[in-house]
Amino acid sequence: MPFNSNFPYSESNSSYSDLLLDIDYGNVESILFYPRRREVDVLYKNGETAKIPILYNDQLILRKATESNLTLTINNSNRDMAIAESAVTFGLLLIFITGFLVILRGTSKIASKAFGFGKSRAKFFTIEEVETRFDDVAGVPEAAEELKEIIEFLKRPQKLLDLGATVPKGVLLIGPPGTGKTLLAKAIAGESGVPFISIAASEFVELFVGVGASRVRDLFQKASQKSPCIVFIDEIDSIGRQRGSGIGGGNDEREQTLNQLLTELDGFAENSGVIVLAATNRPDILDSALLRPGRFDRKIEVMLPDRNGRKKILSVHSLTKPLSSNVDLNFWAARTIGFSGAELENLLNESAIHCARSKSKEIKNEHIEDALEKITLGIRSSKLVNSNSKKLRAYNEVGRALVSSVRNGIKSIDKITLLPRIGSYTAVTLIAPDEEVLNSGLISKKHLLTKIEIALAGRAAETVVFGFREITQYAENDLKYATAIAKEMVTKYGFSLMGPVNNSQNDNEVFLGNSLLRNKSLIADKTAKQIDKEIMDISKKALNNSINIITNNRSLLDKLADILVIEETIDNKRFSEIVSTSLKV
Ligand code: ADP
């Protein structure tokens, strides 16, 4: 309907055809166009306005408006749009440039690593004058004794040379991590007053073939400049593994690095004053060429400390700490079977933290106890609620403790606790490792059978208390552990009825390629069946033994489980108080 000035105009009923008619009738004052928008603002002669949809790029309106001499305006807001658009473009460009720069920096880093490795030579090994002395290394008397002749040589070379003695060029220190291998090497340097040049062998291996070898050359060049000195190569197994193995090309870079190391070791003269000490905990995987005379021909084992050693290490590290006079280091040495020097140091550090937390001035036994618990078990999480599962856990743990007490003595139990730990155990029975086995490295058949019995004792307790139909999956990990031991007994050590045969699929094999290339024969089906049967027989027998032990001690089991549910933790002292008189062995 054409615009009628008598009627108030409302936007809602304005339409395209109305607009056309209004223009024809001369009711329109001006039209405002928006580029790229499909509508116009119309100003009528009566002063009213309206927004009216039009066609895109509408020529009809334009033509009509021009014919009627209307004021046509193009909205200048496209300037704002242009600004917005250019802002977006600018933003995109900025993101693009930043991204480009980041990529460029990354590439240039790789490139500088690749081509500029020569520049950062000083960084991959350290040269220091060390203050460490043999007094700082406790509990490894044999190793320290063997290394003393090297000090003698470094201090008074002429004396040994006059006697015609040759001093080893390379010494391999073998032992578990944290036993003090680095410390020993430092002590030699410190005692002899010579520079200590150290590097982790993994530092040799770089992105590009040839870098490792050039680093080895650099290291030895530096060492001969600084002679007499000690060169210490940590984790030598990372480059010193057997060569010529591995499918898919092997690791050329590692092999080249190792070859260079061998060449350097051969290259420097005997008694030149450079003594190379290398540390590893995997001597079995080292390339035999490394161990040949004139290279690392001297091997020194750095073992885990025994009780006396642990006490000495604890006292070395407690010198700088305010230890209460009540603390008996003998007691703590007995409680830390299997701990390395580094772990013992950590124990005392943790104790100091607990001490500081409790605002005490001296480190007391309870601080060490808390620290030991944190290290062996993890951080305690929230308290347990009383429930059936608490009872079930208690029976599992107490069962384990009883079987261990019968087999290895009451003293083998260090602690039983139901308190859950963050990210680890839900409940645990801490059983001290057999120190003799640890020290001698010899594992008897009896020892392994006992381990399986103890591992399955939780399941045994559940079976005795709740019945075979009510057992739970709580013992899943125990079963896994027990089966692994049984498998080793059968396939590795000849501890089963199958006799003295080794059927293990050499899991010590470092490189998959070796066995594949040798086309190793697989175990015959019949043998595999027999192995499985033996494993099952051992496991079932062990479970039955544990069930018998627990049945014999049923009242003690119930008593201990009740106490554990209430007190949540039973320590070794309390355990032996409860058990010592009534345990039926
Ligand atoms: P490894 O080289 O065998 O891995 P480290 O020599 O690096 O072990 O030992 C780490 C730390 O543990 C040492 O700095 C030292 O504080 C402590 N430590 C290890 N073994 C002993 C030891 N026998 N006597 C004293 N402290 C030790």
Coordinates of C-alpha atoms and ligand atoms in Angstrom, one line a residue:
M1 CA 0.0 0.0 0.0
P2 CA 1.4 3.4 -0.9
F3 CA 2.4 5.7 1.8
N4 CA -0.4 7.9 3.0
S5 CA 0.6 10.8 5.2
N6 CA -2.7 10.5 7.0
F7 CA -1.8 7.2 8.3
P8 CA 1.0 6.8 10.7
Y9 CA 3.7 4.9 9.0
S10 CA 4.8 1.7 10.6
E11 CA 8.0 -0.1 9.5
S12 CA 6.3 -3.5 9.8
N13 CA 4.0 -3.0 6.9
S14 CA 6.5 -1.3 4.6
S15 CA 7.5 -3.4 1.7
Y16 CA 9.5 -3.3 -1.5
S17 CA 6.4 -2.6 -3.6
D18 CA 5.4 0.2 -1.2
L19 CA 8.7 1.8 -1.6
L20 CA 8.5 1.7 -5.3
L21 CA 5.1 3.3 -5.2
D22 CA 6.2 5.8 -2.6
I23 CA 9.1 6.9 -4.9
D24 CA 6.6 7.2 -7.8
Y25 CA 4.3 9.3 -5.6
G26 CA 7.1 11.5 -4.5
N27 CA 6.7 10.6 -0.8
V28 CA 10.4 9.8 -0.4
E29 CA 12.9 12.4 0.6
S30 CA 16.1 10.4 0.4
I31 CA 17.4 6.9 0.3
L32 CA 20.5 5.7 2.1
F33 CA 22.3 2.7 0.6
Y34 CA 24.6 0.4 2.4
P35 CA 27.1 -1.4 0.2
R36 CA 26.7 -5.1 0.4
R37 CA 23.6 -4.9 2.5
R38 CA 20.3 -5.9 1.2
E39 CA 18.3 -3.0 2.7
V40 CA 18.0 0.7 2.5
D41 CA 17.1 3.4 5.0
V42 CA 14.3 5.5 3.6
L43 CA 13.6 9.0 4.8
Y44 CA 10.1 10.1 3.9
K45 CA 9.0 13.6 3.3
N46 CA 6.9 13.5 6.5
G47 CA 10.1 13.0 8.4
E48 CA 9.5 9.3 9.1
T49 CA 12.1 6.7 8.4
A50 CA 12.0 3.0 7.5
K51 CA 14.3 0.1 6.7
I52 CA 13.2 -1.7 3.6
P53 CA 14.7 -4.9 2.2
I54 CA 15.8 -4.6 -1.4
L55 CA 17.4 -7.0 -3.8
Y56 CA 21.2 -7.3 -3.9
N57 CA 22.7 -4.7 -6.2
D58 CA 19.1 -3.4 -6.9
Q59 CA 19.2 -1.5 -10.2
L60 CA 15.4 -0.8 -10.2
I61 CA 15.5 1.3 -7.0
L62 CA 18.5 3.1 -8.2
R63 CA 17.0 3.9 -11.5
K64 CA 13.7 5.0 -10.0
A65 CA 15.4 7.1 -7.4
T66 CA 17.6 8.8 -10.0
E67 CA 14.6 9.4 -12.2
S68 CA 12.7 11.0 -9.3
N69 CA 15.7 13.1 -8.3
L70 CA 15.8 11.7 -4.9
T71 CA 18.9 12.3 -2.7
L72 CA 20.9 9.1 -2.8
T73 CA 23.5 8.5 -0.2
I74 CA 25.9 5.7 0.1
N75 CA 26.5 4.9 3.7
N76 CA 30.1 5.6 4.7
S77 CA 30.1 3.0 7.4
N78 CA 31.9 0.8 4.9
R79 CA 34.9 2.8 6.1
D80 CA 34.5 1.2 9.5
M81 CA 34.1 -2.1 7.8
A82 CA 37.2 -1.5 5.8
I83 CA 39.0 -0.7 9.0
A84 CA 37.7 -3.9 10.6
E85 CA 38.6 -5.9 7.5
S86 CA 42.1 -4.5 7.4
A87 CA 42.4 -5.2 11.2
V88 CA 41.5 -8.8 10.5
T89 CA 43.9 -9.0 7.6
F90 CA 46.6 -7.4 9.7
G91 CA 45.9 -9.8 12.5
L92 CA 46.1 -12.8 10.2
L93 CA 49.3 -11.4 8.7
L94 CA 50.8 -10.9 12.2
I95 CA 49.9 -14.5 13.1
F96 CA 51.4 -15.7 9.9
I97 CA 54.6 -13.8 10.4
T98 CA 54.9 -14.9 14.1
G99 CA 54.3 -18.5 13.1
F100 CA 56.9 -18.2 10.4
L101 CA 59.4 -16.7 12.8
V102 CA 58.8 -19.5 15.3
I103 CA 59.3 -22.1 12.7
L104 CA 62.4 -20.3 11.5
R105 CA 63.8 -20.1 15.0
G106 CA 63.1 -23.8 15.5
T107 CA 64.8 -24.7 12.3
S108 CA 67.7 -22.4 13.0
K109 CA 68.1 -24.1 16.4
I110 CA 68.3 -27.5 14.7
A111 CA 70.5 -26.1 12.1
S112 CA 72.8 -24.5 14.6
K113 CA 72.8 -27.8 16.6
A114 CA 73.5 -29.6 13.4
F115 CA 76.2 -27.4 12.0
G116 CA 77.4 -25.5 15.1
F117 CA 77.9 -28.5 17.4
G118 CA 81.6 -27.6 17.3
K119 CA 80.9 -24.3 19.0
S120 CA 79.3 -25.7 22.1
R121 CA 82.0 -28.2 22.8
A122 CA 82.8 -26.8 26.2
K123 CA 79.3 -27.7 27.4
F124 CA 79.1 -31.4 26.9
F125 CA 81.7 -32.3 29.5
T126 CA 82.7 -30.6 32.8
I127 CA 86.1 -30.0 34.2
E128 CA 86.3 -29.4 37.9
E129 CA 88.7 -29.4 40.8
V130 CA 86.9 -31.6 43.3
E131 CA 87.0 -31.5 47.1
T132 CA 85.7 -35.1 47.5
R133 CA 87.9 -37.4 49.6
F134 CA 87.7 -41.1 50.4
D135 CA 86.3 -40.3 53.8
D136 CA 83.2 -39.1 52.0
V137 CA 82.6 -42.5 50.4
A138 CA 81.5 -44.9 53.1
G139 CA 80.6 -48.6 53.0
V140 CA 82.5 -49.7 49.9
P141 CA 85.9 -50.6 51.4
E142 CA 86.9 -53.1 48.7
A143 CA 86.3 -50.7 45.8
A144 CA 88.1 -47.9 47.6
E145 CA 91.0 -50.1 48.4
E146 CA 91.4 -51.2 44.8
L147 CA 91.3 -47.6 43.6
K148 CA 94.0 -46.4 46.0
E149 CA 96.8 -47.5 43.7
I150 CA 95.6 -45.1 41.0
I151 CA 95.9 -42.3 43.5
E152 CA 99.4 -43.4 44.3
F153 CA 100.2 -43.3 40.6
L154 CA 98.6 -39.9 40.0
K155 CA 100.4 -38.4 43.1
R156 CA 103.8 -40.0 42.6
P157 CA 104.0 -41.4 39.1
Q158 CA 107.7 -41.8 39.0
K159 CA 107.7 -44.1 42.0
L160 CA 105.6 -46.7 40.2
L161 CA 107.3 -46.1 36.8
D162 CA 110.7 -46.8 38.4
L163 CA 109.3 -50.1 39.6
G164 CA 108.2 -50.9 36.0
A165 CA 104.6 -51.0 37.0
T166 CA 101.8 -50.0 34.6
V167 CA 98.6 -48.5 35.8
P168 CA 95.4 -49.3 34.1
K169 CA 94.2 -46.8 31.6
G170 CA 90.6 -47.7 32.0
V171 CA 88.6 -48.8 35.0
L172 CA 85.0 -49.9 34.8
L173 CA 83.0 -49.3 37.9
I174 CA 80.1 -51.7 38.0
G175 CA 77.1 -51.4 40.3
P176 CA 73.5 -50.4 40.8
P177 CA 72.6 -46.7 40.6
G178 CA 73.4 -44.6 43.6
T179 CA 76.0 -46.8 45.1
G180 CA 78.7 -44.1 44.9
K181 CA 80.5 -44.8 41.6
T182 CA 80.6 -41.1 40.7
L183 CA 81.6 -40.3 44.2
L184 CA 84.5 -42.8 44.1
A185 CA 85.8 -41.4 40.8
K186 CA 85.6 -37.9 42.3
A187 CA 87.4 -39.1 45.4
I188 CA 90.3 -40.3 43.3
A189 CA 90.6 -37.0 41.6
G190 CA 90.1 -35.1 44.9
E191 CA 92.7 -37.2 46.8
S192 CA 95.2 -37.0 43.9
G193 CA 94.6 -33.3 43.4
V194 CA 94.0 -33.7 39.6
P195 CA 91.2 -32.3 37.5
F196 CA 88.0 -34.3 37.2
I197 CA 86.6 -34.3 33.7
S198 CA 83.1 -35.9 33.5
I199 CA 80.5 -36.7 30.9
A200 CA 77.4 -38.8 30.7
A201 CA 77.9 -41.1 27.7
S202 CA 74.5 -40.2 26.4
E203 CA 75.9 -36.7 25.8
F204 CA 78.1 -38.1 23.0
V205 CA 75.3 -39.2 20.9
E206 CA 73.8 -36.4 18.9
L207 CA 71.4 -35.8 16.1
F208 CA 74.0 -36.3 13.3
V209 CA 76.3 -39.1 12.5
G210 CA 79.8 -38.2 13.3
V211 CA 79.1 -35.8 16.1
G212 CA 79.6 -38.4 18.9
A213 CA 82.9 -39.5 17.4
S214 CA 84.1 -35.9 17.2
R215 CA 83.1 -35.3 20.8
V216 CA 85.0 -38.3 21.9
R217 CA 88.1 -36.9 20.1
D218 CA 87.6 -33.5 21.8
L219 CA 87.2 -35.1 25.2
F220 CA 90.4 -37.0 24.9
Q221 CA 92.2 -34.0 23.4
K222 CA 91.2 -31.9 26.4
A223 CA 92.1 -34.7 28.8
S224 CA 95.7 -35.0 27.4
Q225 CA 96.1 -31.2 27.7
K226 CA 95.0 -31.4 31.4
S227 CA 97.0 -34.6 32.1
P228 CA 97.3 -35.9 34.8
C229 CA 93.6 -36.1 35.2
I230 CA 90.6 -38.4 35.7
V231 CA 88.1 -38.8 32.9
F232 CA 84.8 -40.1 34.2
I233 CA 82.2 -41.5 31.7
D234 CA 78.9 -42.2 33.3
E235 CA 76.4 -44.7 31.9
I236 CA 78.9 -46.0 29.4
D237 CA 76.4 -48.7 28.3
S238 CA 74.5 -46.1 26.4
I239 CA 77.2 -46.0 23.8
G240 CA 79.2 -49.2 24.7
R241 CA 76.6 -51.8 23.8
Q242 CA 77.5 -54.7 21.5
R243 CA 78.0 -53.6 18.0
G244 CA 76.8 -55.2 14.8
S245 CA 73.4 -56.1 16.0
G246 CA 70.0 -54.8 15.5
I247 CA 67.8 -55.0 12.5
G248 CA 66.8 -52.0 10.5
G249 CA 70.3 -50.5 10.1
G250 CA 71.3 -50.6 13.8
N251 CA 72.6 -47.4 15.2
D252 CA 75.4 -46.2 13.1
E253 CA 76.0 -43.1 15.2
R254 CA 76.4 -45.1 18.4
E255 CA 78.7 -47.6 16.7
Q256 CA 80.9 -44.8 15.3
T257 CA 81.1 -43.2 18.7
L258 CA 82.1 -46.4 20.3
N259 CA 84.7 -47.1 17.6
Q260 CA 86.2 -43.7 18.2
L261 CA 86.2 -44.3 22.0
L262 CA 88.1 -47.6 21.4
T263 CA 90.6 -45.8 19.1
E264 CA 91.2 -43.1 21.7
L265 CA 91.6 -45.6 24.5
D266 CA 94.2 -47.4 22.3
G267 CA 95.7 -44.1 21.2
F268 CA 96.9 -42.6 24.4
A269 CA 100.1 -44.1 25.8
E270 CA 100.2 -46.1 29.0
N271 CA 101.1 -44.2 32.1
S272 CA 100.2 -40.9 30.2
G273 CA 98.5 -39.7 33.3
V274 CA 95.0 -39.8 31.9
I275 CA 92.9 -42.4 33.7
V276 CA 89.5 -43.2 32.3
L277 CA 86.8 -44.4 34.8
A278 CA 83.5 -45.5 33.4
A279 CA 80.4 -46.5 35.2
T280 CA 77.6 -48.9 34.3
N281 CA 75.1 -51.1 35.9
R282 CA 74.8 -53.3 32.8
P283 CA 78.2 -54.8 32.2
D284 CA 76.6 -57.8 30.5
I285 CA 75.5 -55.7 27.5
L286 CA 78.9 -54.0 26.9
D287 CA 80.8 -54.7 23.7
S288 CA 83.5 -57.2 24.5
A289 CA 86.0 -54.9 22.6
L290 CA 85.6 -52.4 25.4
L291 CA 86.7 -54.8 28.0
R292 CA 89.9 -56.0 26.2
P293 CA 93.3 -55.5 27.8
G294 CA 94.5 -52.0 27.4
R295 CA 91.0 -50.6 27.5
F296 CA 88.6 -51.1 30.4
D297 CA 90.5 -54.1 31.6
R298 CA 90.1 -53.4 35.3
K299 CA 86.6 -54.0 36.7
I300 CA 85.6 -52.9 40.1
E301 CA 82.2 -53.9 41.6
V302 CA 80.5 -51.3 43.7
M303 CA 77.9 -53.2 45.6
L304 CA 74.9 -52.2 47.6
P305 CA 76.2 -51.5 51.1
D306 CA 75.8 -54.1 53.8
R307 CA 74.4 -53.3 57.3
N308 CA 77.8 -52.0 58.5
G309 CA 78.2 -50.0 55.3
R310 CA 74.8 -48.5 55.6
K311 CA 75.5 -47.4 59.1
K312 CA 78.7 -45.7 57.9
I313 CA 77.0 -44.0 55.0
L314 CA 74.2 -42.8 57.4
S315 CA 76.8 -41.4 59.7
V316 CA 78.7 -39.6 56.9
H317 CA 75.5 -37.9 55.9
S318 CA 74.3 -37.2 59.4
L319 CA 77.5 -35.2 60.2
T320 CA 75.9 -32.1 58.8
K321 CA 72.5 -32.7 60.4
P322 CA 71.3 -32.2 64.0
L323 CA 70.7 -35.8 64.9
S324 CA 69.1 -36.5 68.3
S325 CA 71.3 -38.6 70.7
N326 CA 68.4 -41.1 70.8
V327 CA 68.8 -42.0 67.2
D328 CA 70.6 -45.3 66.8
L329 CA 72.1 -45.6 63.3
N330 CA 72.6 -49.3 63.8
F331 CA 68.8 -49.7 64.1
W332 CA 68.2 -47.7 60.9
A333 CA 70.9 -49.5 59.1
A334 CA 69.0 -52.7 59.9
R335 CA 65.8 -51.3 58.7
T336 CA 67.2 -50.2 55.3
I337 CA 68.2 -53.5 53.7
G338 CA 68.7 -53.0 49.9
F339 CA 69.1 -49.2 50.2
S340 CA 71.9 -47.6 48.1
G341 CA 74.1 -44.8 49.4
A342 CA 72.0 -42.2 47.4
E343 CA 68.8 -43.6 49.0
L344 CA 70.3 -43.4 52.5
E345 CA 71.3 -39.8 51.8
N346 CA 67.8 -39.2 50.6
L347 CA 66.4 -40.8 53.8
L348 CA 68.3 -38.4 56.0
N349 CA 67.3 -35.4 53.9
E350 CA 63.6 -36.4 54.0
S351 CA 64.0 -36.9 57.8
A352 CA 65.4 -33.3 58.1
I353 CA 62.3 -32.1 56.1
H354 CA 60.0 -33.9 58.5
C355 CA 61.9 -32.5 61.4
A356 CA 61.6 -29.0 60.1
R357 CA 57.9 -29.5 59.4
S358 CA 57.3 -30.5 63.0
K359 CA 59.3 -27.5 64.2
S360 CA 61.7 -29.7 66.1
K361 CA 65.3 -28.7 66.6
E362 CA 66.7 -32.2 66.3
I363 CA 66.0 -35.1 63.9
K364 CA 64.4 -37.8 66.0
N365 CA 63.5 -41.4 65.4
E366 CA 59.9 -40.6 64.5
H367 CA 61.1 -38.2 61.8
I368 CA 63.3 -40.9 60.3
E369 CA 60.4 -43.4 60.6
D370 CA 58.1 -41.0 58.7
A371 CA 60.7 -40.4 56.0
L372 CA 61.3 -44.1 55.6
E373 CA 57.6 -44.7 55.2
K374 CA 57.3 -42.0 52.7
I375 CA 60.2 -43.3 50.6
T376 CA 59.2 -47.0 50.7
L377 CA 55.5 -46.6 50.5
G378 CA 54.7 -43.2 49.2
I379 CA 52.7 -40.3 50.6
R380 CA 49.7 -41.3 52.8
S381 CA 46.3 -40.4 51.4
S382 CA 43.1 -40.0 53.3
K383 CA 42.0 -42.3 56.1
L384 CA 40.2 -45.5 55.4
V385 CA 36.5 -45.9 56.2
N386 CA 35.5 -49.1 58.0
S387 CA 34.1 -51.4 55.4
N388 CA 34.1 -55.0 54.3
S389 CA 36.9 -54.2 51.9
K390 CA 39.1 -52.9 54.8
K391 CA 38.6 -56.3 56.5
L392 CA 39.5 -58.1 53.3
R393 CA 42.6 -56.1 52.8
A394 CA 43.6 -56.7 56.5
Y395 CA 43.2 -60.5 56.0
N396 CA 45.3 -60.4 52.8
E397 CA 48.1 -58.4 54.5
V398 CA 48.1 -60.3 57.7
G399 CA 48.1 -63.6 55.8
R400 CA 51.2 -62.5 53.9
A401 CA 52.9 -61.5 57.2
L402 CA 52.1 -64.8 58.8
V403 CA 53.5 -66.9 55.9
S404 CA 56.6 -64.7 55.8
S405 CA 57.1 -65.1 59.6
V406 CA 56.8 -68.9 59.3
R407 CA 59.2 -69.2 56.4
N408 CA 61.7 -66.3 57.1
G409 CA 61.2 -65.5 60.7
I410 CA 59.2 -62.9 62.6
K411 CA 61.9 -60.3 62.1
S412 CA 61.3 -60.3 58.3
I413 CA 58.2 -58.2 58.9
D414 CA 58.9 -54.6 58.9
K415 CA 55.5 -53.1 58.9
I416 CA 51.9 -53.9 57.9
T417 CA 49.7 -51.0 57.0
L418 CA 46.2 -50.5 55.6
L419 CA 46.7 -46.8 55.1
P420 CA 46.4 -46.1 51.4
R421 CA 49.1 -44.3 49.5
I422 CA 48.7 -41.8 46.8
G423 CA 49.1 -43.4 43.4
S424 CA 50.5 -46.7 44.8
Y425 CA 49.5 -49.3 47.3
T426 CA 46.1 -49.7 48.8
A427 CA 47.6 -51.6 51.7
V428 CA 50.9 -53.2 52.2
T429 CA 53.1 -55.6 54.2
L430 CA 56.6 -54.5 54.2
I431 CA 58.9 -57.5 54.2
A432 CA 62.6 -56.9 54.5
P433 CA 64.6 -58.4 51.6
D434 CA 66.9 -61.3 52.4
E435 CA 70.2 -59.6 52.9
E436 CA 72.2 -62.7 52.2
V437 CA 70.6 -63.2 48.8
L438 CA 71.1 -59.5 48.1
N439 CA 74.8 -59.6 49.0
S440 CA 75.7 -63.0 47.5
G441 CA 73.5 -62.7 44.4
L442 CA 72.7 -66.4 44.7
I443 CA 69.1 -67.4 44.6
S444 CA 68.1 -70.8 45.9
K445 CA 65.1 -72.8 44.8
K446 CA 63.8 -72.7 48.4
H447 CA 64.1 -68.9 48.4
L448 CA 62.0 -68.6 45.2
L449 CA 59.4 -71.1 46.4
T450 CA 59.1 -69.1 49.6
K451 CA 58.6 -65.9 47.6
I452 CA 55.8 -67.5 45.7
E453 CA 54.2 -68.8 48.9
I454 CA 54.4 -65.3 50.4
A455 CA 53.0 -63.7 47.2
L456 CA 50.1 -66.1 47.2
A457 CA 49.5 -65.8 51.0
G458 CA 46.9 -63.0 50.5
R459 CA 44.8 -65.2 48.2
A460 CA 45.3 -68.1 50.7
A461 CA 44.0 -66.0 53.6
E462 CA 41.0 -65.0 51.6
T463 CA 40.3 -68.6 50.7
V464 CA 40.6 -69.8 54.3
V465 CA 38.5 -67.0 55.8
F466 CA 35.8 -66.3 53.1
G467 CA 35.8 -69.6 51.3
F468 CA 36.8 -70.5 47.7
R469 CA 33.7 -69.1 46.1
E470 CA 34.1 -65.7 47.8
I471 CA 37.7 -64.9 46.8
T472 CA 38.2 -61.5 45.1
Q473 CA 40.6 -60.1 42.5
Y474 CA 42.6 -58.3 45.1
A475 CA 45.5 -60.7 44.6
E476 CA 45.8 -60.0 40.9
N477 CA 49.2 -58.4 41.1
D478 CA 50.4 -61.1 43.5
L479 CA 49.4 -63.7 41.0
K480 CA 51.3 -61.9 38.3
Y481 CA 54.4 -61.7 40.4
A482 CA 54.2 -65.3 41.6
T483 CA 53.7 -66.6 38.0
A484 CA 56.7 -64.6 36.8
I485 CA 58.9 -66.2 39.5
A486 CA 57.5 -69.7 38.7
K487 CA 58.2 -69.2 35.1
E488 CA 61.8 -68.2 35.8
M489 CA 62.2 -71.3 38.0
V490 CA 61.1 -73.6 35.2
T491 CA 62.6 -71.9 32.1
K492 CA 65.8 -70.4 33.5
Y493 CA 67.1 -72.1 36.5
G494 CA 66.1 -75.7 36.1
F495 CA 64.2 -75.7 39.4
S496 CA 61.3 -77.8 38.2
L497 CA 60.5 -81.4 37.3
M498 CA 61.5 -80.6 33.7
G499 CA 65.1 -80.8 34.9
P500 CA 68.2 -78.8 34.2
V501 CA 67.1 -77.1 31.0
N502 CA 67.0 -73.5 30.1
N503 CA 64.1 -72.6 27.8
S504 CA 64.1 -68.9 28.4
Q505 CA 63.6 -66.8 25.3
N506 CA 66.6 -64.8 26.3
D507 CA 65.0 -61.7 27.6
N508 CA 68.4 -60.3 28.3
E509 CA 68.9 -60.0 24.6
V510 CA 69.6 -56.3 24.0
F511 CA 68.8 -56.2 20.4
L512 CA 65.8 -57.8 18.9
G513 CA 67.7 -58.3 15.7
N514 CA 70.2 -60.7 17.2
S515 CA 67.9 -63.5 17.8
L516 CA 65.9 -62.9 14.6
L517 CA 69.0 -63.0 12.5
R518 CA 70.3 -66.1 14.2
N519 CA 67.0 -67.8 13.4
K520 CA 66.7 -69.1 16.9
S521 CA 64.6 -72.2 17.2
L522 CA 61.4 -71.8 19.1
I523 CA 60.3 -74.0 21.9
A524 CA 58.5 -77.1 20.7
D525 CA 54.7 -77.2 21.4
K526 CA 55.1 -80.2 23.7
T527 CA 57.8 -78.5 25.8
A528 CA 55.7 -75.3 26.0
K529 CA 52.8 -77.3 27.4
Q530 CA 55.1 -79.0 29.9
I531 CA 56.5 -75.6 31.0
D532 CA 52.9 -74.3 31.5
K533 CA 52.0 -77.4 33.5
E534 CA 55.1 -77.0 35.7
I535 CA 54.3 -73.3 36.3
M536 CA 50.8 -74.3 37.3
D537 CA 52.0 -77.1 39.6
I538 CA 54.4 -74.9 41.4
S539 CA 51.8 -72.1 41.9
K540 CA 49.1 -74.5 43.1
K541 CA 51.5 -76.2 45.5
A542 CA 52.7 -72.9 46.9
L543 CA 49.1 -71.8 47.4
N544 CA 48.3 -75.0 49.2
N545 CA 51.4 -74.5 51.5
S546 CA 50.2 -71.0 52.3
I547 CA 46.7 -72.2 53.0
N548 CA 48.1 -74.8 55.4
I549 CA 50.3 -72.3 57.2
I550 CA 47.3 -69.9 57.6
T551 CA 44.9 -72.6 58.7
N552 CA 47.4 -73.7 61.4
N553 CA 47.5 -70.1 62.6
R554 CA 43.9 -69.2 62.1
S555 CA 43.2 -67.7 65.5
L556 CA 46.4 -65.6 65.2
L557 CA 45.3 -64.5 61.7
D558 CA 41.9 -63.3 63.1
K559 CA 43.5 -61.6 66.0
L560 CA 46.0 -59.7 63.8
A561 CA 43.3 -58.8 61.3
D562 CA 41.1 -57.3 64.0
I563 CA 44.0 -55.3 65.4
L564 CA 44.9 -54.1 61.9
V565 CA 41.4 -53.0 61.1
I566 CA 41.3 -50.9 64.3
E567 CA 44.9 -49.6 64.4
E568 CA 45.5 -49.6 60.6
T569 CA 49.3 -50.0 61.1
I570 CA 51.3 -52.7 62.9
D571 CA 55.0 -52.1 63.2
N572 CA 57.7 -54.7 63.6
K573 CA 57.9 -54.4 67.4
R574 CA 54.2 -54.7 67.9
F575 CA 54.0 -57.6 65.4
S576 CA 56.6 -59.6 67.2
E577 CA 54.9 -58.9 70.6
I578 CA 51.6 -60.4 69.3
V579 CA 53.0 -63.2 67.2
S580 CA 56.2 -64.5 69.0
T581 CA 54.5 -66.7 71.5
S582 CA 51.7 -68.1 69.5
L583 CA 53.0 -68.6 66.0
K584 CA 52.8 -72.2 64.9
V585 CA 55.7 -73.0 62.5
Ligands
ADP1 P1 76.3 -43.6 41.2 O1 77.3 -42.9 40.4 O2 76.7 -45.0 41.6 O3 74.9 -43.7 40.5 P2 76.6 -41.4 43.0 O4 78.1 -41.5 43.3 O5 76.2 -40.4 41.9 O6 76.1 -42.8 42.5 O7 75.8 -41.2 44.3 C1 74.9 -40.2 44.5 C2 75.0 -39.6 45.9 O8 74.6 -40.6 46.8 C3 76.3 -39.2 46.2 O9 76.5 -37.8 45.8 C4 76.4 -39.3 47.7 O10 75.8 -38.2 48.4 C5 75.5 -40.5 48.0 N1 76.2 -41.7 48.1 C6 76.2 -42.8 47.3 N2 77.0 -43.8 47.7 C7 77.6 -43.3 48.8 C8 78.6 -43.9 49.7 N3 79.1 -45.1 49.5 N4 79.0 -43.1 50.7 C9 78.5 -41.9 50.9 N5 77.6 -41.3 50.1 C10 77.1 -42.0 49.1

